[in-house]
mmCIF file with all atom_site columns, C-alpha atoms and ligand atoms in Angstrom:
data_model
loop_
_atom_site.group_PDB
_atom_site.id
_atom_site.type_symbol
_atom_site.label_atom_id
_atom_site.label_alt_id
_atom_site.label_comp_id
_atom_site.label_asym_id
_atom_site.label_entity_id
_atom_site.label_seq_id
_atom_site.pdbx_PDB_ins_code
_atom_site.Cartn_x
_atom_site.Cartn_y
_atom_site.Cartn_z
_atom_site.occupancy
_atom_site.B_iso_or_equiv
_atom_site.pdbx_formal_charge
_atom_site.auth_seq_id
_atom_site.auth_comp_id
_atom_site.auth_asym_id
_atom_site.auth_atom_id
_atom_site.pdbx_PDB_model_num
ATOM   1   C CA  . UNK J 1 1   ? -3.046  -48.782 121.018 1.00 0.00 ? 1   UNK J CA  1
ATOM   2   C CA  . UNK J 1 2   ? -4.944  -51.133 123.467 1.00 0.00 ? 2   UNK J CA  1
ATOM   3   C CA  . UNK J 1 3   ? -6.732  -50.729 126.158 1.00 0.00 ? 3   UNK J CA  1
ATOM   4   C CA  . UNK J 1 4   ? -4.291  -53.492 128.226 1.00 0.00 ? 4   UNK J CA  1
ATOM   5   C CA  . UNK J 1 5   ? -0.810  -52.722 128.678 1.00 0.00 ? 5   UNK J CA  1
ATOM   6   C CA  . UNK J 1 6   ? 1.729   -53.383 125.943 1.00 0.00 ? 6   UNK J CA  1
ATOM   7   C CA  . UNK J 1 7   ? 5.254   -54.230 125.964 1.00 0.00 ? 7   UNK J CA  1
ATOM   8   C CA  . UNK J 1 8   ? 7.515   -51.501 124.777 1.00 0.00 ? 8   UNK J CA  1
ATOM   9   C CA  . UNK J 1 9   ? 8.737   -52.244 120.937 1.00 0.00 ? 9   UNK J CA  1
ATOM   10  C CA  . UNK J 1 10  ? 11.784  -50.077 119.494 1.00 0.00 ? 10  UNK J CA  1
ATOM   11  C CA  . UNK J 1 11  ? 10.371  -47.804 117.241 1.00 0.00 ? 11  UNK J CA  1
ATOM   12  C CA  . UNK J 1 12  ? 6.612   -47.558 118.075 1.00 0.00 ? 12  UNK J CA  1
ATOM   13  C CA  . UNK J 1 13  ? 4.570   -45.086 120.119 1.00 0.00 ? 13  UNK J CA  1
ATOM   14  C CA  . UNK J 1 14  ? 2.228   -47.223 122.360 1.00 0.00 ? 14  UNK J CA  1
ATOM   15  C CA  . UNK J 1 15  ? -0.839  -45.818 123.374 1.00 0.00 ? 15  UNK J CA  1
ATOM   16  C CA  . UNK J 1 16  ? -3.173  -47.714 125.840 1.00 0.00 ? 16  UNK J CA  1
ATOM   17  C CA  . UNK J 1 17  ? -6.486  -46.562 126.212 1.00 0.00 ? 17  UNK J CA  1
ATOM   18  C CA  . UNK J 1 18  ? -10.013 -47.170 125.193 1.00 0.00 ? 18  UNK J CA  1
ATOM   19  C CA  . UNK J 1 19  ? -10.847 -47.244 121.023 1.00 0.00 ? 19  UNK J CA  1
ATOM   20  C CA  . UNK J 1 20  ? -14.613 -46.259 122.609 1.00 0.00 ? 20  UNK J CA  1
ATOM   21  C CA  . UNK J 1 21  ? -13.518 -43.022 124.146 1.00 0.00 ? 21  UNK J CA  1
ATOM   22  C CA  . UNK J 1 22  ? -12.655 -39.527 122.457 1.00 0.00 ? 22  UNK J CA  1
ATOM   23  C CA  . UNK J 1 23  ? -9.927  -39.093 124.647 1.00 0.00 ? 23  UNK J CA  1
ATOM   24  C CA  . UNK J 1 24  ? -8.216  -42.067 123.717 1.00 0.00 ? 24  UNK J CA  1
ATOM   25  C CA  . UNK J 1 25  ? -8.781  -40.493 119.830 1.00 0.00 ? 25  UNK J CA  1
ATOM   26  C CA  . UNK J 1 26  ? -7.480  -37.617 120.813 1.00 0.00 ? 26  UNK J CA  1
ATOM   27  C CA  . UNK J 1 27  ? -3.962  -39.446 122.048 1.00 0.00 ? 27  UNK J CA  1
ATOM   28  C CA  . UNK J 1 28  ? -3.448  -40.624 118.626 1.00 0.00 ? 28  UNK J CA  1
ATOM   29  C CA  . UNK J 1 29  ? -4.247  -37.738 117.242 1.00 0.00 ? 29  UNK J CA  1
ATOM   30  C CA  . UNK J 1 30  ? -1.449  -35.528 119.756 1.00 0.00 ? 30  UNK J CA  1
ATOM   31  C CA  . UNK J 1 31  ? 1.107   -38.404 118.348 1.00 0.00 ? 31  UNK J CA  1
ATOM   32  C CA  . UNK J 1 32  ? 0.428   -38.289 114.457 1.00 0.00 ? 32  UNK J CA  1
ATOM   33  C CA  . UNK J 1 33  ? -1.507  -35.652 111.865 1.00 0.00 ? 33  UNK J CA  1
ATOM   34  C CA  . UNK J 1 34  ? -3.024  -37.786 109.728 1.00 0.00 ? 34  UNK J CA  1
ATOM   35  C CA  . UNK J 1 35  ? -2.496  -41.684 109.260 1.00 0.00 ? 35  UNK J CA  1
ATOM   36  C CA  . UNK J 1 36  ? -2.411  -43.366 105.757 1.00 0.00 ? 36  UNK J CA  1
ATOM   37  C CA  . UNK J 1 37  ? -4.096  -46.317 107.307 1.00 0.00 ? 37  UNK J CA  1
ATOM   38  C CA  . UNK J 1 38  ? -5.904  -47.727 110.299 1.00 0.00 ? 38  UNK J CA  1
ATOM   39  C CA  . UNK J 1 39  ? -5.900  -51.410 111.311 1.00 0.00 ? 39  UNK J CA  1
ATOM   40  C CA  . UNK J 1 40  ? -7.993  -52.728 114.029 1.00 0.00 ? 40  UNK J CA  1
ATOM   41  C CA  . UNK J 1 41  ? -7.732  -56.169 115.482 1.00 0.00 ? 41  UNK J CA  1
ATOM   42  C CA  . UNK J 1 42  ? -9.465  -55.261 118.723 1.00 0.00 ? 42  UNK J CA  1
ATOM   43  C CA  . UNK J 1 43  ? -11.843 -58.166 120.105 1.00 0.00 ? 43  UNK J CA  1
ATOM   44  C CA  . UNK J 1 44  ? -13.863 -58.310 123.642 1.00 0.00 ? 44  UNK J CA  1
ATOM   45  C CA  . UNK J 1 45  ? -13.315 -61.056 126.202 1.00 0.00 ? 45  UNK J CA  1
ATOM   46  C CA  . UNK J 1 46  ? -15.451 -63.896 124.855 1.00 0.00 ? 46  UNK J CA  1
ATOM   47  C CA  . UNK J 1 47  ? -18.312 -64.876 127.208 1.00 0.00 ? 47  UNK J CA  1
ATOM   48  C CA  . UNK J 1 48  ? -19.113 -67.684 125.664 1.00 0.00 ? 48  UNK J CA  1
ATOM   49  C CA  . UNK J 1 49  ? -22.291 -66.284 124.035 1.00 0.00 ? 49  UNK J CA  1
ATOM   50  C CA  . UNK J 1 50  ? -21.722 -65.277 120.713 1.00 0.00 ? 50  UNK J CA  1
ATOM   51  C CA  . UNK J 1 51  ? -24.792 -62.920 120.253 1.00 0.00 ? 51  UNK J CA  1
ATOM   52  C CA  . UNK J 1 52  ? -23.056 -60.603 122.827 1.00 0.00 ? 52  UNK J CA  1
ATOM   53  C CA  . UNK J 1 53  ? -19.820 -61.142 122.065 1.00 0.00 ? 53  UNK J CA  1
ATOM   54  C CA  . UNK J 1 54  ? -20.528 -60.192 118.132 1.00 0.00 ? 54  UNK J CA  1
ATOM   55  C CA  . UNK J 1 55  ? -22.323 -57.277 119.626 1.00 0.00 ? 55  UNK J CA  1
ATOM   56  C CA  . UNK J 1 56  ? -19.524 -55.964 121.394 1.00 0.00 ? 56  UNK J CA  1
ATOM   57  C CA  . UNK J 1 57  ? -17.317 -56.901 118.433 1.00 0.00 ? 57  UNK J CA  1
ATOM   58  C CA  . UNK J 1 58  ? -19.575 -54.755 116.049 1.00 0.00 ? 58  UNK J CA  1
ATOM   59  C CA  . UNK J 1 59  ? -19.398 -52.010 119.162 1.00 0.00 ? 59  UNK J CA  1
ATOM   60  C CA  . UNK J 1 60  ? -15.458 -51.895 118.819 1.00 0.00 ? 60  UNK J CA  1
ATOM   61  C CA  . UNK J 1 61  ? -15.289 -51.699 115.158 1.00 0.00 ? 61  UNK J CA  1
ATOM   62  C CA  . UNK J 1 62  ? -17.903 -48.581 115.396 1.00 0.00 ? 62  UNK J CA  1
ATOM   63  C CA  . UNK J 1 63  ? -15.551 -47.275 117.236 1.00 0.00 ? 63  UNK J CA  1
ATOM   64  C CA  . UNK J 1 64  ? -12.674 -48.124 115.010 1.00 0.00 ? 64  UNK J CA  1
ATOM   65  C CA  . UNK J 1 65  ? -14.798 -46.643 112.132 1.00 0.00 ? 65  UNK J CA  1
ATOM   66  C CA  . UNK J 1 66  ? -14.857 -43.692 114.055 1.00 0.00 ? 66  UNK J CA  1
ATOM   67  C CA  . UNK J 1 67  ? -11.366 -43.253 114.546 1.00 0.00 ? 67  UNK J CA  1
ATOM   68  C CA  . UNK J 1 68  ? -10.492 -44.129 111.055 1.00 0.00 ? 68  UNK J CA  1
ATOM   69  C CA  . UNK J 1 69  ? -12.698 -41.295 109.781 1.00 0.00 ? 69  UNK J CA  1
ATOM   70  C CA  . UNK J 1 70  ? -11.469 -38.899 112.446 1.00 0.00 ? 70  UNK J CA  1
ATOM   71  C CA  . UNK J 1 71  ? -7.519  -38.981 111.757 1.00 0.00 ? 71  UNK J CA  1
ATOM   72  C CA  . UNK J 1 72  ? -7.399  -41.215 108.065 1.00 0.00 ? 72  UNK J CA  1
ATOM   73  C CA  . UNK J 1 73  ? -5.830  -39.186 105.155 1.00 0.00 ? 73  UNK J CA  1
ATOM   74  C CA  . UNK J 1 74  ? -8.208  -38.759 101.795 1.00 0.00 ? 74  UNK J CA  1
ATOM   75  C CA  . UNK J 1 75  ? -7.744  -41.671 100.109 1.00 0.00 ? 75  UNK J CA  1
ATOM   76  C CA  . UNK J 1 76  ? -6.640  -43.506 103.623 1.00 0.00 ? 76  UNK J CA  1
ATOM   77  C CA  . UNK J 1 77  ? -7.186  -47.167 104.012 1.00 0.00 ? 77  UNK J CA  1
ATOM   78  C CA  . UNK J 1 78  ? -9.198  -48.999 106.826 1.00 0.00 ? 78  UNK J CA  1
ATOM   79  C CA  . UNK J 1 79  ? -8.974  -53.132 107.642 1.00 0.00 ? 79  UNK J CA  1
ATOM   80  C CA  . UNK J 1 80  ? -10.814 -54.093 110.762 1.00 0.00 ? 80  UNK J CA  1
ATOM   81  C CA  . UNK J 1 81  ? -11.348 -57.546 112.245 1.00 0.00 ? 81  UNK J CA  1
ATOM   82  C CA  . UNK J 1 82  ? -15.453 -58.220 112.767 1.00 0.00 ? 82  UNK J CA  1
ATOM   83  C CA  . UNK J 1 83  ? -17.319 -61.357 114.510 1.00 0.00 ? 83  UNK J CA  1
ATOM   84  C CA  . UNK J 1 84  ? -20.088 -62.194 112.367 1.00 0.00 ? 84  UNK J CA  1
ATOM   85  C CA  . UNK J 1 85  ? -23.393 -62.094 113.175 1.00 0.00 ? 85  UNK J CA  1
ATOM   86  C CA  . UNK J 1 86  ? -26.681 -60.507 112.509 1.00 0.00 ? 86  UNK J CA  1
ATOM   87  C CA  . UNK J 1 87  ? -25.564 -57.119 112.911 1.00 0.00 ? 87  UNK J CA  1
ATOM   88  C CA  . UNK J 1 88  ? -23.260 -57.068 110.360 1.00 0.00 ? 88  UNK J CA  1
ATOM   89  C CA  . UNK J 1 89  ? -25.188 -55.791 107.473 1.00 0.00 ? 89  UNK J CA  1
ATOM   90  C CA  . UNK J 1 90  ? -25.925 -52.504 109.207 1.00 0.00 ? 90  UNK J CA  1
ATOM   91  C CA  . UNK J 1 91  ? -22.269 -52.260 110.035 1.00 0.00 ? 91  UNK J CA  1
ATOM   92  C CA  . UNK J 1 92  ? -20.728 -52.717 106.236 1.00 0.00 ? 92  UNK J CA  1
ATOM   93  C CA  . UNK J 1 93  ? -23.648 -50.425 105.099 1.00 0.00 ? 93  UNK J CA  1
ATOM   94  C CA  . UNK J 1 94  ? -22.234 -48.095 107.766 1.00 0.00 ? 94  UNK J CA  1
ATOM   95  C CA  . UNK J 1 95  ? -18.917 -48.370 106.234 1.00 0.00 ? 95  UNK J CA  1
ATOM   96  C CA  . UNK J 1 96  ? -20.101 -47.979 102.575 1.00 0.00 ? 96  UNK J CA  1
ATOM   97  C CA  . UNK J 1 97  ? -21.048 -44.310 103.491 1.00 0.00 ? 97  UNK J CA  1
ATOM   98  C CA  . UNK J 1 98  ? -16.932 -43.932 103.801 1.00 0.00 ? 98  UNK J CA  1
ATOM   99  C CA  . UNK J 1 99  ? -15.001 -45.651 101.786 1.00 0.00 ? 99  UNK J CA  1
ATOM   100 C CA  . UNK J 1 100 ? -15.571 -46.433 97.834  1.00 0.00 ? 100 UNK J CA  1
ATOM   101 C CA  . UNK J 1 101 ? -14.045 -49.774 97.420  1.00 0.00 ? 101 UNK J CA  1
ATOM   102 C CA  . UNK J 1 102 ? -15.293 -51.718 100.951 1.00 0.00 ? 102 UNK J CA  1
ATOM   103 C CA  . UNK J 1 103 ? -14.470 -56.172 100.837 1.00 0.00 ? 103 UNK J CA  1
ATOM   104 C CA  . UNK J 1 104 ? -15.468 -58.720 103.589 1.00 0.00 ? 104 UNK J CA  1
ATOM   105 C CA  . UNK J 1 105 ? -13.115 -61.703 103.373 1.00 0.00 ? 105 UNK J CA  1
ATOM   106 C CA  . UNK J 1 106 ? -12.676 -64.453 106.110 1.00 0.00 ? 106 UNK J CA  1
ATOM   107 C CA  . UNK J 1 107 ? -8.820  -65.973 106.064 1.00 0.00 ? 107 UNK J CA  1
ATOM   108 C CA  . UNK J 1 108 ? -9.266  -69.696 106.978 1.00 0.00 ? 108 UNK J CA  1
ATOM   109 C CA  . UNK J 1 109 ? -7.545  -69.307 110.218 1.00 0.00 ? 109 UNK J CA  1
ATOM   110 C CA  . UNK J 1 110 ? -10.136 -67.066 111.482 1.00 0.00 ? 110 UNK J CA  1
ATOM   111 C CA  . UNK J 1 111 ? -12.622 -70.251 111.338 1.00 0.00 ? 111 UNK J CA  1
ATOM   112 C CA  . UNK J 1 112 ? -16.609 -70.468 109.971 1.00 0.00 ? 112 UNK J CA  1
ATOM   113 C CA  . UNK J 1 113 ? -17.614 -67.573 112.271 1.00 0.00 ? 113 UNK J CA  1
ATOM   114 C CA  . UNK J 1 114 ? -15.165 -64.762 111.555 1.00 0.00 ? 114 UNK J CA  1
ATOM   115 C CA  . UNK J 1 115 ? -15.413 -62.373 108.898 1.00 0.00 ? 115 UNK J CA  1
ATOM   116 C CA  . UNK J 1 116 ? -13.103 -59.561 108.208 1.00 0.00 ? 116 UNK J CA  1
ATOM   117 C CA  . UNK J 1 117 ? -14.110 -56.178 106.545 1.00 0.00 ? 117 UNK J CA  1
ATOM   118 C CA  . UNK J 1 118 ? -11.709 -54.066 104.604 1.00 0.00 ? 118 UNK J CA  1
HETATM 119 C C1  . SAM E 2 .   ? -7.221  -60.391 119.605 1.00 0.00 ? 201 SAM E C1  1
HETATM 120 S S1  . SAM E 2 .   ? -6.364  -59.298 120.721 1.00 0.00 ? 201 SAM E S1  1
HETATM 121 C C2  . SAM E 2 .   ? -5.231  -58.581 119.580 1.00 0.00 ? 201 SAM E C2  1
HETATM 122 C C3  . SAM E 2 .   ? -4.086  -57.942 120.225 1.00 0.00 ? 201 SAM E C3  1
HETATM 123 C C4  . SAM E 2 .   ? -2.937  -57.568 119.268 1.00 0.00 ? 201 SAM E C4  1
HETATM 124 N N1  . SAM E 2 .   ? -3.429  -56.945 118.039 1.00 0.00 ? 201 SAM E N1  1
HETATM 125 C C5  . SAM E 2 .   ? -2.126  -58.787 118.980 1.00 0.00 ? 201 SAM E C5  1
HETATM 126 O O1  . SAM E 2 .   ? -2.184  -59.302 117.856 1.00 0.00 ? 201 SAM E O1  1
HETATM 127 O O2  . SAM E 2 .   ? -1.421  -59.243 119.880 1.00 0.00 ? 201 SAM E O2  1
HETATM 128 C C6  . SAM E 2 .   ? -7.618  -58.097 120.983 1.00 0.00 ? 201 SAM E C6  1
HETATM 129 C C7  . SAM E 2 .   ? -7.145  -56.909 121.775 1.00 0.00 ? 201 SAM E C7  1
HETATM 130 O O3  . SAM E 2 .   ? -8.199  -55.954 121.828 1.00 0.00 ? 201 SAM E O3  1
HETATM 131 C C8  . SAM E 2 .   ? -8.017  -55.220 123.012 1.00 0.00 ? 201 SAM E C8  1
HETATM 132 N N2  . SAM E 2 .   ? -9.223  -54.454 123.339 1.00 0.00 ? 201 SAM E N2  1
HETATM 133 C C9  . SAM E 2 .   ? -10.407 -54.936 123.758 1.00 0.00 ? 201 SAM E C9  1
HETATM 134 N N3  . SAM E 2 .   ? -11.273 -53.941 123.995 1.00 0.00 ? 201 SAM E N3  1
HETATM 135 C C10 . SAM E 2 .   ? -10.607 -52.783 123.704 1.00 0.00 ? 201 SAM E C10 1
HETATM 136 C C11 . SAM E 2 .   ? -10.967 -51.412 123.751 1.00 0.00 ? 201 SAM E C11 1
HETATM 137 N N4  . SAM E 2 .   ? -12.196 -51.019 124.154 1.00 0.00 ? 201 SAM E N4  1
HETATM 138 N N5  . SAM E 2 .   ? -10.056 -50.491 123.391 1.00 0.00 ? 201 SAM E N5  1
HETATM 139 C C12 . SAM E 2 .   ? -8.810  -50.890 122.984 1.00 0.00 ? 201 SAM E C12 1
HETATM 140 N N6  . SAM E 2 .   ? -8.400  -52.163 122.926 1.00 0.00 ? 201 SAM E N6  1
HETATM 141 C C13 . SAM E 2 .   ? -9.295  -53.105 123.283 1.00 0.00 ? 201 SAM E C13 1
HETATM 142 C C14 . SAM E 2 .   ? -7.702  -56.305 124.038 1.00 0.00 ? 201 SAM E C14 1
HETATM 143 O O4  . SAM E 2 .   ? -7.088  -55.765 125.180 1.00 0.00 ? 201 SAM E O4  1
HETATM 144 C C15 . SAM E 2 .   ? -6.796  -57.227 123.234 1.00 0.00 ? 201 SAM E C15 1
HETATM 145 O O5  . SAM E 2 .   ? -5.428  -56.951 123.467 1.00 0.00 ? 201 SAM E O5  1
#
């Protein structure tokens, strides 16, 4: 799902909506029961201020969060893409409360600044 318009591709149901909005939860949730995993690359437009722009990365992955506890099977598996900043501390502790084995790695073609949380 995104909240831009994506080209069809054989084989997969497209969604677009907002991650940030029940409704858009609930659109998943009319296409599948339960998912075995939930992967979330979603990133805001960059400003060019990257206080705000890790703040509304942090605000997506919430919302990703939210959607992974809402349609995940027990034992389901969440990987979300993060900007670092200061407010990720509160975010992994966030994450902690739901999932027993949580890692942050950074791939080296994300660059100094990115993190990503599984
Ligand atoms: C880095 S791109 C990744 C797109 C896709 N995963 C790919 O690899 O081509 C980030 C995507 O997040 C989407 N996005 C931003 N805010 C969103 C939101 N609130 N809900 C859903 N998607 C959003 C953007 O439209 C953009 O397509």
């Amino acid at each position: 799902m995104d909240i831009l318009p994506i080209d069809e591709i054989e084989g997969v149901d497209i969604i677009k909506g907002d991650i940030r909005l029940d409704t858009t939860i609930e659109k998943i949730r009319g296409k599948i029961e339960k998912a075995d995993v939930v992967i979330c690359d979603a990133a805001p437009n960059l400003s060019g201020s990257w206080s705000y722009d890790h703040a509304r990365s942090i605000d997506l992955a919430t919302s990703a969060l939210e959607c992974a506890r809402k349609i995940l099977k027990l034992g389901g598996n969440f990987a979300v893409k993060v900007f670092q900043g200061d407010m990720f501390p509160g975010f992994l502790n966030k994450v902690r409360e739901y999932f027993g084995k949580v890692q942050a790695f950074s791939p080296e073609a994300s660059g100094s600044k990115a993190l990503r949380y599984m």
